[in-house]
Tab-separated table of C-alpha atoms and ligand atoms in Angstrom:
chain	number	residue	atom	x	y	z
T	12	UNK	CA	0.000	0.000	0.000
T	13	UNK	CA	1.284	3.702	-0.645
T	14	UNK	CA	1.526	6.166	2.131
T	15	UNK	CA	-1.297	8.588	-0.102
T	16	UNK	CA	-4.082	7.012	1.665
T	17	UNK	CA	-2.719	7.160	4.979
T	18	UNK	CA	-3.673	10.940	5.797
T	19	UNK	CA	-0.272	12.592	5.398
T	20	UNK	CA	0.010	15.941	4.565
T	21	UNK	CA	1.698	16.463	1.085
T	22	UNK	CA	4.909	17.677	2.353
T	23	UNK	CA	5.244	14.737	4.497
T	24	UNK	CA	4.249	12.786	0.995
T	25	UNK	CA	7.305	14.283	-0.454
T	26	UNK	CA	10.372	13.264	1.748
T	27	UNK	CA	8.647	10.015	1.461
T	28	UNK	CA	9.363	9.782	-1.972
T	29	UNK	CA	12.732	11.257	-1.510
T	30	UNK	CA	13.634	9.432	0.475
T	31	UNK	CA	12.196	6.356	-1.966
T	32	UNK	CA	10.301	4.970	0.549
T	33	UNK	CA	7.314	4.109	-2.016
T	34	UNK	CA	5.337	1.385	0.101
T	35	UNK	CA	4.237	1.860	3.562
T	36	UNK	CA	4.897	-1.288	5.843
T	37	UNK	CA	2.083	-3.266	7.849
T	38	UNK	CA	3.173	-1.500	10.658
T	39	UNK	CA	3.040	1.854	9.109
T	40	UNK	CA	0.051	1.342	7.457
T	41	UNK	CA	-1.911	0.547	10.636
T	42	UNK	CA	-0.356	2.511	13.237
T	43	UNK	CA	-0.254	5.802	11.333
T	44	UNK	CA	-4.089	6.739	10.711
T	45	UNK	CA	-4.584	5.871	14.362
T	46	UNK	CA	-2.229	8.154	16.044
T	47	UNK	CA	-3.260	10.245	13.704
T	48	UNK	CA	-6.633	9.833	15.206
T	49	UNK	CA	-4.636	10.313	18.535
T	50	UNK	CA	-5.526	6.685	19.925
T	51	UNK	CA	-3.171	5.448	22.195
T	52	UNK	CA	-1.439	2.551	19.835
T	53	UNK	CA	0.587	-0.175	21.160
T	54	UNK	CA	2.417	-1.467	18.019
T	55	UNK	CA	4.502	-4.755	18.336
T	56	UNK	CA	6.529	-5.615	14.739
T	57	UNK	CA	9.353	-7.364	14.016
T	58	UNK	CA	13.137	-5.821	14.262
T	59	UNK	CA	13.362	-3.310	11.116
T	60	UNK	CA	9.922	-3.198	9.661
T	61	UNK	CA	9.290	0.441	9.860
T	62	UNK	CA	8.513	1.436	13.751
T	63	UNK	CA	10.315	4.565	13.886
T	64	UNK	CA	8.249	6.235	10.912
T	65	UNK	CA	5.326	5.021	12.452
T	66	UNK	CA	5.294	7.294	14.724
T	67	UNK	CA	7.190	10.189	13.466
T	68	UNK	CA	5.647	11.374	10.800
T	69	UNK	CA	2.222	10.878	12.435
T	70	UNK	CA	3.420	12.961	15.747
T	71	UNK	CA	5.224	15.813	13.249
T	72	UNK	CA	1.440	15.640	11.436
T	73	UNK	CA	0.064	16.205	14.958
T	74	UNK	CA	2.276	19.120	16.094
T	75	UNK	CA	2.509	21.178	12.852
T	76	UNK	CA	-0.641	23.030	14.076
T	77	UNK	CA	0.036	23.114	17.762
T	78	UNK	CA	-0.265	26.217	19.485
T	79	UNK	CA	2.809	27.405	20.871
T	80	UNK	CA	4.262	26.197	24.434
T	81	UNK	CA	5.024	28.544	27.738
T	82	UNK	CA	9.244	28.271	27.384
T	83	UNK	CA	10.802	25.063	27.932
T	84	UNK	CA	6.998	23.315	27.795
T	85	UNK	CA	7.657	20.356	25.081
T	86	UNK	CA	4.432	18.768	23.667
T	87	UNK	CA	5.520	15.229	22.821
T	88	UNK	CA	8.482	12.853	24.694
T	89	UNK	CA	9.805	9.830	22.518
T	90	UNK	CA	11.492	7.601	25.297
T	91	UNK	CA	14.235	5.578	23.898
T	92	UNK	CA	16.987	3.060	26.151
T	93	UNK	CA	20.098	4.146	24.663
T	94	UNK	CA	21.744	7.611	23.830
T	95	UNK	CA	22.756	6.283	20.028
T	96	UNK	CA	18.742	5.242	19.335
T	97	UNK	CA	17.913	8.671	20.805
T	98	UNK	CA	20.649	10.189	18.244
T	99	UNK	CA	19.420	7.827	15.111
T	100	UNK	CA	15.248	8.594	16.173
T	101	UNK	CA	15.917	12.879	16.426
T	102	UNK	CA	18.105	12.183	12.990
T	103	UNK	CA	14.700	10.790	11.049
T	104	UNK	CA	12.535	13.706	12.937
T	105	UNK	CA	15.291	15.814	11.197
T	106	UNK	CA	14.809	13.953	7.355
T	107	UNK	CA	11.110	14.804	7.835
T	108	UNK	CA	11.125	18.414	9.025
T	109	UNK	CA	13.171	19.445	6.545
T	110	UNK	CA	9.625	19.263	3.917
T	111	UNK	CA	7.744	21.357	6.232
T	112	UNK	CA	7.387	25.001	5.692
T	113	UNK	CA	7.205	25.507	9.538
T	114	UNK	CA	9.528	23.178	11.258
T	115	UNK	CA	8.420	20.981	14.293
T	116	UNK	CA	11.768	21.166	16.596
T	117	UNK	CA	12.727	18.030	17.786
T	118	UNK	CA	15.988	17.795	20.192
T	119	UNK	CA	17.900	14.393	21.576
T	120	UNK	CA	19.013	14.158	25.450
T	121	UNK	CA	20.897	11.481	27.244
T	122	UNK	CA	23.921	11.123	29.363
T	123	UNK	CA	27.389	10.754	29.192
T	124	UNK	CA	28.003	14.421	27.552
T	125	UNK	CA	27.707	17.898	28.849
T	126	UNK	CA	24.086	19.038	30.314
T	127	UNK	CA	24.804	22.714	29.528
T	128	UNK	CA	24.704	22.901	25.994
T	129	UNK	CA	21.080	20.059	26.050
T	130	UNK	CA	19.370	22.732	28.055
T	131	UNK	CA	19.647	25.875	25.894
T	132	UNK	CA	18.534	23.607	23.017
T	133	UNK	CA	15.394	22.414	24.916
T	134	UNK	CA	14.448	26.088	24.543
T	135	UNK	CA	11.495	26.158	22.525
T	136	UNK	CA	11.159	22.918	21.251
T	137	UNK	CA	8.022	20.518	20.588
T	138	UNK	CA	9.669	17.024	20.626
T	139	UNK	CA	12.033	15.759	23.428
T	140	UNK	CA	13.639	12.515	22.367
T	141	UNK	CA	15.350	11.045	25.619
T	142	UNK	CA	16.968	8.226	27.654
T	143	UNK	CA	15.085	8.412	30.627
T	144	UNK	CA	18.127	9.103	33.430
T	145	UNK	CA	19.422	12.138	31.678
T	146	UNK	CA	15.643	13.947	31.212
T	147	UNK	CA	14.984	13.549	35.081
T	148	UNK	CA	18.156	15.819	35.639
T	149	UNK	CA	16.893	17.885	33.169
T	150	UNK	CA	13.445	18.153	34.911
T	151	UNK	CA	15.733	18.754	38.217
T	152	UNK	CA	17.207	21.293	37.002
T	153	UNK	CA	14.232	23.329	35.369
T	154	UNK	CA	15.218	22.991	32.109
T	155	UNK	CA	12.211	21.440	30.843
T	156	UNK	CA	8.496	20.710	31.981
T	157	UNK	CA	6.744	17.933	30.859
T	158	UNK	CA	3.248	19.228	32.218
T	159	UNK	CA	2.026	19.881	28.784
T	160	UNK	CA	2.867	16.926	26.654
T	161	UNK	CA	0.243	15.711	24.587
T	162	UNK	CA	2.168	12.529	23.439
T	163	UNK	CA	4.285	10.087	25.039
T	164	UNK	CA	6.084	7.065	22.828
T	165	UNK	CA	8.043	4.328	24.274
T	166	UNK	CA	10.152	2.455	21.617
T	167	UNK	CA	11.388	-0.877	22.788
T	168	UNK	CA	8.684	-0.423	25.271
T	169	UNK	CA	9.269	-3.426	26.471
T	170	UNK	CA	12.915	-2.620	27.812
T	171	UNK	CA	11.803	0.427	29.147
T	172	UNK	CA	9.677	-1.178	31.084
T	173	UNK	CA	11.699	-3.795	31.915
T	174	UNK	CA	13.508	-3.181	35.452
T	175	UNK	CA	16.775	-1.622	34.707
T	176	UNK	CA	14.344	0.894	33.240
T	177	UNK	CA	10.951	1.239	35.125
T	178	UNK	CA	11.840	3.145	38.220
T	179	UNK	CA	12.884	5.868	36.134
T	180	UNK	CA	10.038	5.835	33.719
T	181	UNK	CA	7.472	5.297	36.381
T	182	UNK	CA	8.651	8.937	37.825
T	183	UNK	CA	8.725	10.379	34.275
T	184	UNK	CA	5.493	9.230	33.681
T	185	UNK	CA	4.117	10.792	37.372
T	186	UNK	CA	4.742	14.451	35.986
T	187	UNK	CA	2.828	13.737	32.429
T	188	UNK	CA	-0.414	15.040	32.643
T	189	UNK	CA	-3.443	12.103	33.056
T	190	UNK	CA	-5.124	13.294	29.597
T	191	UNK	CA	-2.265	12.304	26.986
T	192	UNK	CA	-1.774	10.044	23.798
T	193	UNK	CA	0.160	6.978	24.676
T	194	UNK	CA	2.195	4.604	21.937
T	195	UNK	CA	4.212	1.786	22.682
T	196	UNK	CA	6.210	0.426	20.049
T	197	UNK	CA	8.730	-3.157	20.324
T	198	UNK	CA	9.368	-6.254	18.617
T	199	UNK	CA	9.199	-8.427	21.565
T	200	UNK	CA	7.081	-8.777	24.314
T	201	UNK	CA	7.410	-9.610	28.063
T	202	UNK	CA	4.802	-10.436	30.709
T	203	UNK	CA	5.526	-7.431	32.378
T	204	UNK	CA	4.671	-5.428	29.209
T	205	UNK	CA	1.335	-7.123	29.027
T	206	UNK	CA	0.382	-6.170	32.511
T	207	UNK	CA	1.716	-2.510	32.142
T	208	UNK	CA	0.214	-1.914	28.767
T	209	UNK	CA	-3.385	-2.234	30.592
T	210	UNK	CA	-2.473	0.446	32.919
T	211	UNK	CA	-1.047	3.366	31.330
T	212	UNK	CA	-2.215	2.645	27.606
T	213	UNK	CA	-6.441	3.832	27.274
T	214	UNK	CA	-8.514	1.859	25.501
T	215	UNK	CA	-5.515	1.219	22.805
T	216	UNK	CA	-5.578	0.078	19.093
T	217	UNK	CA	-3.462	-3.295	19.601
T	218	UNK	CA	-1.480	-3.587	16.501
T	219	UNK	CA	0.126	-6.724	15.929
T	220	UNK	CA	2.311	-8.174	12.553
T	221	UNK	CA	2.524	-11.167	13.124
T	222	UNK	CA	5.600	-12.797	10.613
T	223	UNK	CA	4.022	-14.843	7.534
T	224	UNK	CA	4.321	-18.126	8.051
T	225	UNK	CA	5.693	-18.660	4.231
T	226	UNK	CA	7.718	-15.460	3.889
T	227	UNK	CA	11.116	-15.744	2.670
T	228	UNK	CA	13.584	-15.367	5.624
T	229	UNK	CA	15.421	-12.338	5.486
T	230	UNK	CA	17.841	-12.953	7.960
T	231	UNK	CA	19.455	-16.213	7.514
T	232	UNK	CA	20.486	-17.989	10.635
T	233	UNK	CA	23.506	-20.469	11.491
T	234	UNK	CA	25.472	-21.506	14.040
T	235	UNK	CA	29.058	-23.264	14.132
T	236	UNK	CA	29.843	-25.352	17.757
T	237	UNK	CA	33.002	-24.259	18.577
T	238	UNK	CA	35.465	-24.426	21.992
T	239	UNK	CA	36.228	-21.056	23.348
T	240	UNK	CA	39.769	-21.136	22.891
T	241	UNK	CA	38.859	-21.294	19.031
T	242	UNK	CA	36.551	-19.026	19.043
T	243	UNK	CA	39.122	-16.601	17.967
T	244	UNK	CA	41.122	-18.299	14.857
T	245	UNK	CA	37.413	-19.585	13.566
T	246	UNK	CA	36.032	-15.915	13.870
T	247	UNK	CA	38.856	-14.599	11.713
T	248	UNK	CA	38.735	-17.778	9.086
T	249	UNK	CA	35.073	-16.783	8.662
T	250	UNK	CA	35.741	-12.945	8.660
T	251	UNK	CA	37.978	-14.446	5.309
T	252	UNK	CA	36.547	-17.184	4.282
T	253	UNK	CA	33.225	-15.329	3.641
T	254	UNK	CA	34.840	-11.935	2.568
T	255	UNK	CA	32.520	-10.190	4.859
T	256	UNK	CA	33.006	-6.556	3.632
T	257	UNK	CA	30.794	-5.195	6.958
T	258	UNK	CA	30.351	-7.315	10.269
T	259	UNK	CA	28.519	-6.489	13.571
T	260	UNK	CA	30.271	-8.979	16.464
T	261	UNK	CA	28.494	-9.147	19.537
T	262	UNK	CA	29.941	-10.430	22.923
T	263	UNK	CA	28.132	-10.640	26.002
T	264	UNK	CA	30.760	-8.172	28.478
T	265	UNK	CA	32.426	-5.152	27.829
T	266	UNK	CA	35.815	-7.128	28.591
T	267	UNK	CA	35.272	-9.819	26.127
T	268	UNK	CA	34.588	-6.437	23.552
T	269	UNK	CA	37.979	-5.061	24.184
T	270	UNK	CA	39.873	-8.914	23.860
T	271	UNK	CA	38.128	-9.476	20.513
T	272	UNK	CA	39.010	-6.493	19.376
T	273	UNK	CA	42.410	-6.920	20.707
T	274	UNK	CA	43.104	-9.764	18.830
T	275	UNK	CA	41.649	-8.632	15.592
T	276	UNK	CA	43.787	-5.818	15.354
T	277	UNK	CA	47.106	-7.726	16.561
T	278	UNK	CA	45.604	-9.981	13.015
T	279	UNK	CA	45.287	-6.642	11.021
T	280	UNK	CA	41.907	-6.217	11.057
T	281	UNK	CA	40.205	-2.907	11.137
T	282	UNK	CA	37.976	-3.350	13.991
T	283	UNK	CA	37.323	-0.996	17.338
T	284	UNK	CA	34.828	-1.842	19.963
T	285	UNK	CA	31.493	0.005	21.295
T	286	UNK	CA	30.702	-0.497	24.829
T	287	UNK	CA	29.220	1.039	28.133
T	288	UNK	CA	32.619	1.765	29.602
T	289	UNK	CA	33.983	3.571	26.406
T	290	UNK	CA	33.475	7.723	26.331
T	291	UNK	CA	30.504	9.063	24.444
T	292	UNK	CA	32.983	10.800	22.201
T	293	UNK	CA	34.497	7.121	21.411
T	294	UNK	CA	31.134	5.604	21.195
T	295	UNK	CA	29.473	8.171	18.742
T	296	UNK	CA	33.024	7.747	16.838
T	297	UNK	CA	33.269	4.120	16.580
T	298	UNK	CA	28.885	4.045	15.333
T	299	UNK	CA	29.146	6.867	12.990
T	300	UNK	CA	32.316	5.161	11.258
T	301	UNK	CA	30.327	2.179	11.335
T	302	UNK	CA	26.887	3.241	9.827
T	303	UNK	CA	28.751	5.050	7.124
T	304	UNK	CA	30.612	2.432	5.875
T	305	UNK	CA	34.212	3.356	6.882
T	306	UNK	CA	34.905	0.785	9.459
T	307	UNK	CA	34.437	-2.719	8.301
T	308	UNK	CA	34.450	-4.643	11.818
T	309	UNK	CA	32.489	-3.141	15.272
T	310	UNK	CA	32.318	-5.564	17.807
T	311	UNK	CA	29.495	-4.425	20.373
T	312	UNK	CA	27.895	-5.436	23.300
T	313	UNK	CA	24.501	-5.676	23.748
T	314	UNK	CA	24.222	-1.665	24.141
T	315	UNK	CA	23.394	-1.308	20.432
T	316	UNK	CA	21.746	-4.745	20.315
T	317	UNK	CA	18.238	-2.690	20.163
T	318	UNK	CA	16.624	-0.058	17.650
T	319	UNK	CA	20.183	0.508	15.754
T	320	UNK	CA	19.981	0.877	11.866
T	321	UNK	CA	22.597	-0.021	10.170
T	322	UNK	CA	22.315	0.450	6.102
T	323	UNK	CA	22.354	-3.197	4.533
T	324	UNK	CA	24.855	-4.602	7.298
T	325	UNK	CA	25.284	-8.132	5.452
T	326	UNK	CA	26.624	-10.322	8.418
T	327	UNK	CA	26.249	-10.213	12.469
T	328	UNK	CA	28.247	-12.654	14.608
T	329	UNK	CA	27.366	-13.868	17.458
T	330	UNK	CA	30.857	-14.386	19.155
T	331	UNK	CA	29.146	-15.038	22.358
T	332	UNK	CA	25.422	-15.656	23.442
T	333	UNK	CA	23.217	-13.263	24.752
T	334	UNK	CA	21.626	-14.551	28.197
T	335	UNK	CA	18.302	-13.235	27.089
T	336	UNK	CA	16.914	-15.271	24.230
T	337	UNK	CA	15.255	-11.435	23.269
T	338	UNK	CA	18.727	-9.815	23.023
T	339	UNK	CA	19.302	-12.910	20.737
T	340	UNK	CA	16.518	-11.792	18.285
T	341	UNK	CA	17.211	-7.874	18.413
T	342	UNK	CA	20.845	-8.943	17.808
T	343	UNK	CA	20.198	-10.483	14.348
T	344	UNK	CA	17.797	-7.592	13.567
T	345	UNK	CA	20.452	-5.769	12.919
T	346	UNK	CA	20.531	-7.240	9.575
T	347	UNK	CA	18.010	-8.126	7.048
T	348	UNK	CA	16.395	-5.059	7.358
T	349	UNK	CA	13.677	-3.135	5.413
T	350	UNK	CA	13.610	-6.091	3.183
T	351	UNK	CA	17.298	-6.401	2.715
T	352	UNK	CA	18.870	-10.002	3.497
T	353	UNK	CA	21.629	-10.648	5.953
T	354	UNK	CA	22.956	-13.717	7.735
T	355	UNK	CA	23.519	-14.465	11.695
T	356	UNK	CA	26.159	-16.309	12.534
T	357	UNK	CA	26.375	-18.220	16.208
T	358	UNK	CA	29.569	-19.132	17.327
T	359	UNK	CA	28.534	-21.550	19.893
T	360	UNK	CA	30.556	-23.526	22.499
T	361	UNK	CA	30.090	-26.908	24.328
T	362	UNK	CA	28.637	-25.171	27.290
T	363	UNK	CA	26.513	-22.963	25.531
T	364	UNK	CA	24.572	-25.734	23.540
T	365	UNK	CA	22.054	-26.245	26.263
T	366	UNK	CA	21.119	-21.953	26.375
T	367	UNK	CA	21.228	-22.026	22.475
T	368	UNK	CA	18.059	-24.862	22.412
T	369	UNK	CA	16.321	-22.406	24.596
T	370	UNK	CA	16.753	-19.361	22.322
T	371	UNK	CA	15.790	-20.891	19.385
T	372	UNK	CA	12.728	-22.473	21.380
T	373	UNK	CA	11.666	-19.047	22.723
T	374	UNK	CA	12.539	-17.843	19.074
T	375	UNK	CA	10.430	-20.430	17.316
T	376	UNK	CA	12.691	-21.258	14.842
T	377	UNK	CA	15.529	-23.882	14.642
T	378	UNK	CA	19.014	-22.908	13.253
T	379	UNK	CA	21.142	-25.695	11.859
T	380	UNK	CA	24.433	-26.276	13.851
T	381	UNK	CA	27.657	-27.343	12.103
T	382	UNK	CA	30.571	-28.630	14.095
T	383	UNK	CA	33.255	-26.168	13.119
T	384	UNK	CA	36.121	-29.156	12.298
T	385	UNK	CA	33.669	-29.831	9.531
T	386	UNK	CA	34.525	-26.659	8.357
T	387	UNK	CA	37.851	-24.790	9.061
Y	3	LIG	P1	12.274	-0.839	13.438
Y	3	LIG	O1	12.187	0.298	14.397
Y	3	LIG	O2	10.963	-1.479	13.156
Y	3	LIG	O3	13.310	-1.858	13.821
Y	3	LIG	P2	13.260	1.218	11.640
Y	3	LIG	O4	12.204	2.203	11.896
Y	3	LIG	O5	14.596	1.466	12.274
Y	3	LIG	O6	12.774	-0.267	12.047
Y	3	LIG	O7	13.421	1.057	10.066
Y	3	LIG	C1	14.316	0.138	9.494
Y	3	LIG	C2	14.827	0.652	8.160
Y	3	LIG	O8	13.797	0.617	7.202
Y	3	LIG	C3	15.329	2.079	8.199
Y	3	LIG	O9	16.534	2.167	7.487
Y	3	LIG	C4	14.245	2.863	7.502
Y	3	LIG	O10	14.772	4.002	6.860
Y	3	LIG	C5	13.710	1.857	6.506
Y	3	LIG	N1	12.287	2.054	6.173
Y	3	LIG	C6	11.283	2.322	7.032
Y	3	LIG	N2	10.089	2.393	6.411
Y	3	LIG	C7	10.339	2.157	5.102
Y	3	LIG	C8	9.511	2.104	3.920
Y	3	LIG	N3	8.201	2.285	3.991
Y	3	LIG	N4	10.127	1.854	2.747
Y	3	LIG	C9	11.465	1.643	2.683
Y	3	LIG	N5	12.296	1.687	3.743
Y	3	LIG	C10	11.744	1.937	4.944
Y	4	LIG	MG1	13.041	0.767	16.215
């Protein structure tokens, strides 16, 4: 279906085919009229299918005729969990605004830089994109308000409101006004989600895509049983063997980040790392290099496991296993997406063969296993 009939505004309708996006998604296509409508949407889609514009250009529709805010009063709040996803989201509010005559201004906060510089640019904007810790010093400190917002999104809402995160959104959520518009958007669920969603979200449109059962697989999934002392030598045979031009290598701790990286560059490969204990400066560095093409290897942890989009990224490795079987699925969604193909590659030990049966149960899908010997 086009995005015409979807009750976009012709400017809107113009980046859209700028940017070549000529077919709205399922996602799109149902979430869009009804925030729109402002319903309160909860919007669960697989990893890459669209989420982000689901909501953008529907919220930008929304705002373009709002009347303007008391200083440092911000009509809509896009919670996101990390500071690169709050980056990437304000960077597509940014593609969109440029077709409007009258700009909505949109403006990323989260930790790790300097406050200073976040809180003269809240000044007179409409939409606050933030990770949640850095926004409650912000509210601390007077810099914004959030008694006015008409709109609050959670993407991933399921790791926001996940533990590490609810506290903090909980409070956030206590100095919204009760009349609002509430959207959740994730591609996996939890039982705590479920629960939640009945409490803050009113009388919601439930929008779920489910996968076809017959659709080609995008992202093609493998996994090769090997020890952990050849983890290393196997991962750079592959890196080779397969002529990967662009790989995404998770591990599952920051220190295991640094020693594969480590080793890859002692083998002269281009690789650096991305991980909670590296500076924002290094971290913005290491994505940005990354997204535009100029760094063939990043070897992450699980920080960029969620929301990240990464142009066609052909292969991601999974050096280690997640613990989560859902950090397992937003890992390989880092490929194959917006119809583009990519393979997953598991690099699985002895001891990690009984964890691996229960990610691919909780996944629903089986991936073949090959006994590396068989191959290198
Ligand atoms: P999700 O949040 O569902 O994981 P994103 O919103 O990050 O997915 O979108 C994934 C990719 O698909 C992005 O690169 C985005 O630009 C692209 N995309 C989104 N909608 C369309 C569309 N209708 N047509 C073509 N590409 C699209
Ligand atoms: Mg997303």
């Amino acid at each position: 279906m086009s995005f015409t009939s979807l009750g976009l505004s012709p400017d809107l309708l113009k980046v859209l085919s700028d940017q070549h996006f000529t077919l709205a998604t399922p996602i799109q296509q149902a979430a869009i009229p009804a925030i729109l409508n402002k319903k309160d949407v909860f919007g669960i889609a697989k990893t890459g299918s669209g989420k982000t514009v689901s909501y953008v250009l529907p919220l930008l529709m929304n705002l373009k005729e709002a009347p303007k805010l008391k200083n440092r009063h911000v009509n809509a709040l896009v919670l996101v969990p990390t500071r690169e996803l709050a980056e990437q989201v304000k960077d597509v509010f940014k593609i969109f605004n440029k077709g409007l005559n009258v700009p909505v201004k949109a403006v990323a906060v989260y930790g790790g830089v300097s406050i200073n510089p976040q809180m003269t640019a809240l000044q007179g904007t409409n939409i606050v994109i933030a990770t949640p810790g850095r926004l409650l010093e912000l509210v601390a400190s007077n810099a914004v308000s959030l008694s006015d917002i008409e709109t609050l999104v959670l993407d991933e809402a399921d790791k926001m409101l996940n533990l590490g995160f609810k506290e903090e959104v909980d409070k956030i959520i206590s100095l919204l006004p009760q009349k609002r518009q509430n959207i959740f958007f994730s591609a996996t669920l939890n039982a705590d989600i479920q629960l939640i969603h009945q409490v803050i979200l009113h009388d919601p449109l439930v929008i779920k895509i489910e996968e076809q059962e017959d659709s080609i697989e995008q992202i093609q999934q493998v996994a090769y049983i090997v020890s952990n002392e050849n983890k290393g030598p196997f991962l750079r045979k592959l890196i080779c063997s397969r002529e990967m031009q662009q790989v995404l290598i998770f591990t599952s701790s920051v220190h295991a980040a640094d020693a594969v990286v480590n080793k890859l560059r002692k083998n002269n490969f281009d690789a650096k790392a991305i991980h909670s204990k590296k500076s924002q400066g290094a971290r913005t560095e290491a994505l940005y290099l990354f997204k535009s093409g100029k760094l063939k290897i990043l070897v992450a942890t699980d920080l960029i496991g969620r929301g990240i989009d990464i142009d066609r990224l052909p292969f991601v490795i999974n050096y280690e296993l997640p613990r989560s079987p859902k950090d397992y699925v937003h890992r390989i969604g880092r490929t194959g997406r917006a119809e583009q193909i990519g393979e997953a590659i598991s690099l699985v030990s002895p001891d990690e063969l009984d964890h691996f049966e229960v990610i691919q149960k909780k996944m629903g899908k089986k991936v073949d296993l090959i006994y590396s010997e068989n191959v290198v």
